[in-house]
Short mmCIF file of C-alpha atoms in Angstrom, two decimals:
data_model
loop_
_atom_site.label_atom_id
_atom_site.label_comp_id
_atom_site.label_asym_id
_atom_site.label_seq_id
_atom_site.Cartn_x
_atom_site.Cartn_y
_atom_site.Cartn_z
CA UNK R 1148 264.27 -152.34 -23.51
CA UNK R 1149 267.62 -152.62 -21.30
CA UNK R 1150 266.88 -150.42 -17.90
CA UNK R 1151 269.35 -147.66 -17.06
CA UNK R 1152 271.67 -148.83 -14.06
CA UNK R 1153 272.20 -144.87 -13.51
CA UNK R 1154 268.58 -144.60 -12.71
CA UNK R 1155 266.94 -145.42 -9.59
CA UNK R 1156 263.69 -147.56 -9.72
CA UNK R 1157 260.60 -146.04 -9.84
CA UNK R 1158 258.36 -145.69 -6.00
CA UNK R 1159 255.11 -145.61 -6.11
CA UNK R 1160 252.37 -144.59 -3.37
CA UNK R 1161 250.05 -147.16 -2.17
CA UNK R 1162 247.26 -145.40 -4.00
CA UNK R 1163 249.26 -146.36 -6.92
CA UNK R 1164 250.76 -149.55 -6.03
CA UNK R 1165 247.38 -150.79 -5.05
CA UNK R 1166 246.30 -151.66 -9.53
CA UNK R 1167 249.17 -152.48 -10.18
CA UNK R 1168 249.91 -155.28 -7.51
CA UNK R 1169 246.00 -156.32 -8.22
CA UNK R 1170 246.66 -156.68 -11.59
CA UNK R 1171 250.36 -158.80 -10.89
CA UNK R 1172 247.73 -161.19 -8.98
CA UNK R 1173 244.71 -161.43 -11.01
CA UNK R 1174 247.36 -162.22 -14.08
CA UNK R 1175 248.46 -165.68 -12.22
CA UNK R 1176 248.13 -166.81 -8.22
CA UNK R 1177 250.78 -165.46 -6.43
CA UNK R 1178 251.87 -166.40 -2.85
CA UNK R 1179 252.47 -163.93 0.07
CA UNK R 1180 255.89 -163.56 -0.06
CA UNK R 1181 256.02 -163.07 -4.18
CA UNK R 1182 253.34 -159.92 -3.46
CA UNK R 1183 255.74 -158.77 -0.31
CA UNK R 1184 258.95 -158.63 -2.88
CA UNK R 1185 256.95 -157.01 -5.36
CA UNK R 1186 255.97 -154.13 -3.16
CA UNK R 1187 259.00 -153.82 -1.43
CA UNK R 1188 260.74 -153.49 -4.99
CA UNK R 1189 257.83 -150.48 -4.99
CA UNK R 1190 259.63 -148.61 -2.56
CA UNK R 1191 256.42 -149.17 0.30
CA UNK R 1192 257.39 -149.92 3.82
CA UNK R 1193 256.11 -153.13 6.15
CA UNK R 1194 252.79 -151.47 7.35
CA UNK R 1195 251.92 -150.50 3.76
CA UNK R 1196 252.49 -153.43 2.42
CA UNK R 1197 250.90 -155.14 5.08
CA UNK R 1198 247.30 -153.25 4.68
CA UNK R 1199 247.53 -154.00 0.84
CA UNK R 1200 248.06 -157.75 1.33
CA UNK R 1201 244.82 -157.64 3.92
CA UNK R 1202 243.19 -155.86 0.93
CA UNK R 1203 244.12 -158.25 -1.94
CA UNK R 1204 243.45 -161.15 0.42
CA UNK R 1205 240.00 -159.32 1.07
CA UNK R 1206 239.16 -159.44 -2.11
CA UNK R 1207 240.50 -162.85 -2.80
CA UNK R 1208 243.04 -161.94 -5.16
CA UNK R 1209 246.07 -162.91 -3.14
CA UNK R 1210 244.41 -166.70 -1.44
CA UNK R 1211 247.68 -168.80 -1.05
CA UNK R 1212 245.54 -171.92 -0.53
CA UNK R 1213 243.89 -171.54 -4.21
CA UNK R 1214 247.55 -171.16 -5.19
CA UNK R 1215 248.86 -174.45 -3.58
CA UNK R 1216 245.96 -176.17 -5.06
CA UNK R 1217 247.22 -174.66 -8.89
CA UNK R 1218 250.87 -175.14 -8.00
CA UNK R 1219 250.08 -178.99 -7.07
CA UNK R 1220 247.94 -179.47 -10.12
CA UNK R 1221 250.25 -177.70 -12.53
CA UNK R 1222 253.34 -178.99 -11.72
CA UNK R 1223 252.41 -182.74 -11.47
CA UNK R 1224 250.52 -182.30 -15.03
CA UNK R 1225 253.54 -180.53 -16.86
CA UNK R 1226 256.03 -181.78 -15.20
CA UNK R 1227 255.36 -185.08 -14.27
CA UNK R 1228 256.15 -184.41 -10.03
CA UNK R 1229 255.28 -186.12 -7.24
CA UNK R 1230 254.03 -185.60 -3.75
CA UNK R 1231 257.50 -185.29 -2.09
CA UNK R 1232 258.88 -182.97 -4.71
CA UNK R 1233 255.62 -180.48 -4.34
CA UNK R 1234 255.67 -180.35 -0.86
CA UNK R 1235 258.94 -179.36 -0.84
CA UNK R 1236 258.95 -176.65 -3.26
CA UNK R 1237 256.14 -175.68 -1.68
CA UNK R 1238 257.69 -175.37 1.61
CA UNK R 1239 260.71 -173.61 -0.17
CA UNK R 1240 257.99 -170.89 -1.12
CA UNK R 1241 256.96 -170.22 2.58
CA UNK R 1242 253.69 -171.72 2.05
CA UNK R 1243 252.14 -172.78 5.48
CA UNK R 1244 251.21 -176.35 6.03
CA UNK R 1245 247.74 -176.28 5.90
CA UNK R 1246 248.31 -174.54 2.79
CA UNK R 1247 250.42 -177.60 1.50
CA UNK R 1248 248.01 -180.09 2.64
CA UNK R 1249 245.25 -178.93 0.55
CA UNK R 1250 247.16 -178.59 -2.49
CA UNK R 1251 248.55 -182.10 -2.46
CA UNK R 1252 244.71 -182.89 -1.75
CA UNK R 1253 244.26 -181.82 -5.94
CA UNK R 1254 246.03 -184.65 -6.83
CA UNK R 1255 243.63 -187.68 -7.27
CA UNK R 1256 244.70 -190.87 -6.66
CA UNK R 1257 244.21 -193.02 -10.31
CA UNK R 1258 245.50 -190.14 -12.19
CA UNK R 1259 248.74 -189.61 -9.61
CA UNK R 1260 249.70 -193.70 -10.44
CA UNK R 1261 248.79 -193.06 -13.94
CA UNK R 1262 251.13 -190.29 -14.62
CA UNK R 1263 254.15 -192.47 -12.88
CA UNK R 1264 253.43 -194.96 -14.83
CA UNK R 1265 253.26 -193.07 -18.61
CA UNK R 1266 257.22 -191.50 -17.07
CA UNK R 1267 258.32 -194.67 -16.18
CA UNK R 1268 257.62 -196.36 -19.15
CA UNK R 1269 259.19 -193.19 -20.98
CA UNK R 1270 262.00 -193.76 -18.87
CA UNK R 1271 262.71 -197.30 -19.78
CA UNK R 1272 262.15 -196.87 -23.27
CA UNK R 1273 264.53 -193.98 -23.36
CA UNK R 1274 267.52 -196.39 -21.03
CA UNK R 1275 270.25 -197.90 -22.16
CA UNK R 1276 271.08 -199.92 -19.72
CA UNK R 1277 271.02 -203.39 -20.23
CA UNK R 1278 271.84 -205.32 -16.83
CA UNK R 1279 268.13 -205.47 -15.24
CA UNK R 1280 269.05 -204.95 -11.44
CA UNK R 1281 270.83 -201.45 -12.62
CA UNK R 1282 268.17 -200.80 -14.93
CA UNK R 1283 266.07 -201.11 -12.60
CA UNK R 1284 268.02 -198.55 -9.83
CA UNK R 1285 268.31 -196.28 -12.84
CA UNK R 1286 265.01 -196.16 -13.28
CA UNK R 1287 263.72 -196.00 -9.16
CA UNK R 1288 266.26 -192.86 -8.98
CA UNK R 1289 264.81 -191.08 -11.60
CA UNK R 1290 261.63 -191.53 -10.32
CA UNK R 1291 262.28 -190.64 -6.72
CA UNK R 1292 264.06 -187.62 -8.09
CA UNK R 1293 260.97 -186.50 -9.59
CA UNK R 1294 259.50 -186.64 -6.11
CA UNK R 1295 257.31 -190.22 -6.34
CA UNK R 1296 256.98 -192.39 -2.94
CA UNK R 1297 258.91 -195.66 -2.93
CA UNK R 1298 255.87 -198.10 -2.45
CA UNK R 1299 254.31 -196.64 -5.49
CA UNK R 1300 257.43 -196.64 -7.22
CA UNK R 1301 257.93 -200.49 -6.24
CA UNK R 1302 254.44 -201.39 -7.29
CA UNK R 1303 254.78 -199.60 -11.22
CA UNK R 1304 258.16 -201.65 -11.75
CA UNK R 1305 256.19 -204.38 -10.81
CA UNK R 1306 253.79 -204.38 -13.35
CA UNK R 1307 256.12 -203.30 -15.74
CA UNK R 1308 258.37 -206.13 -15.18
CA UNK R 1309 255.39 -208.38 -15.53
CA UNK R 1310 254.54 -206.66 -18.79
CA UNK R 1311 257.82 -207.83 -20.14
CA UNK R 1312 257.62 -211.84 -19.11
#
């Protein structure tokens, strides 16, 4: 339940590290770095860790591309984030670039516009502002927070202003 701050955590060799880090990536993708902490917190040094990683990746249980492509797809689905935003949590999560490229690739076009569309008109159903040309800033910063390029932002307030005439 609670762990014992008088006792030190538990090493393991890399005979036994080795199932138990495949089964940490096999439960969800993982990137390089999350597998690095979680063998260092193993008690293994660089070179062990090392020829595990070059197993996993082997093996194709550690592939930090298939996890861009999931982390691009998952967080624009649940929560609603755009381009900008990915790429820079990506980055923030020492993916390389090529890495970042092909996960933003996962994110098709129609259904991209379509999601900023169904938050924006969340958005201004939800506002209570009432003076359009700060309505309308209210609603471009939320957006942009959420990581959504201005041009595409500029084109979904225009349709939704022409909804409303």
């Amino acid at each position: 339940m609670f762990k014992n701050p008088d006792k030190a955590p538990k090493t393991y060799t890399p005979g036994e590290a080795l199932p138990k880090i495949a089964a940490f990536c096999a439960y969800q993708e993982r990137t390089q770095r999350e597998v690095e902490e979680k063998l260092k917190s193993y008690g293994l040094d660089e070179d062990e860790a090392g020829e595990i990683i070059i197993r996993l990746s082997r093996e194709k249980l550690l592939d930090e591309e298939r996890y861009a492509q999931a982390y691009a797809r998952g967080k624009h689905r649940t929560n609603g984030w755009g381009r900008r935003r990915i790429k820079l949590e990506m980055k923030a999560k020492g993916l390389s670039e090529y890495c970042i490229k092909s996960g933003l690739k996962e994110l098709d076009g129609e259904e991209y516009y379509d999601k900023l569309k169904q938050l924006l008109g969340q958005r201004d159903a939800r506002e209570k502002e009432t003076h359009p040309m700060k309505r309308k800033m209210k609603l471009m910063a939320y957006l942009t927070q959420k990581g959504y390029e201005s041009d595409l932002i500029q084109e979904a307030l225009g349709e939704l202003a022409a909804e409303d005439e």
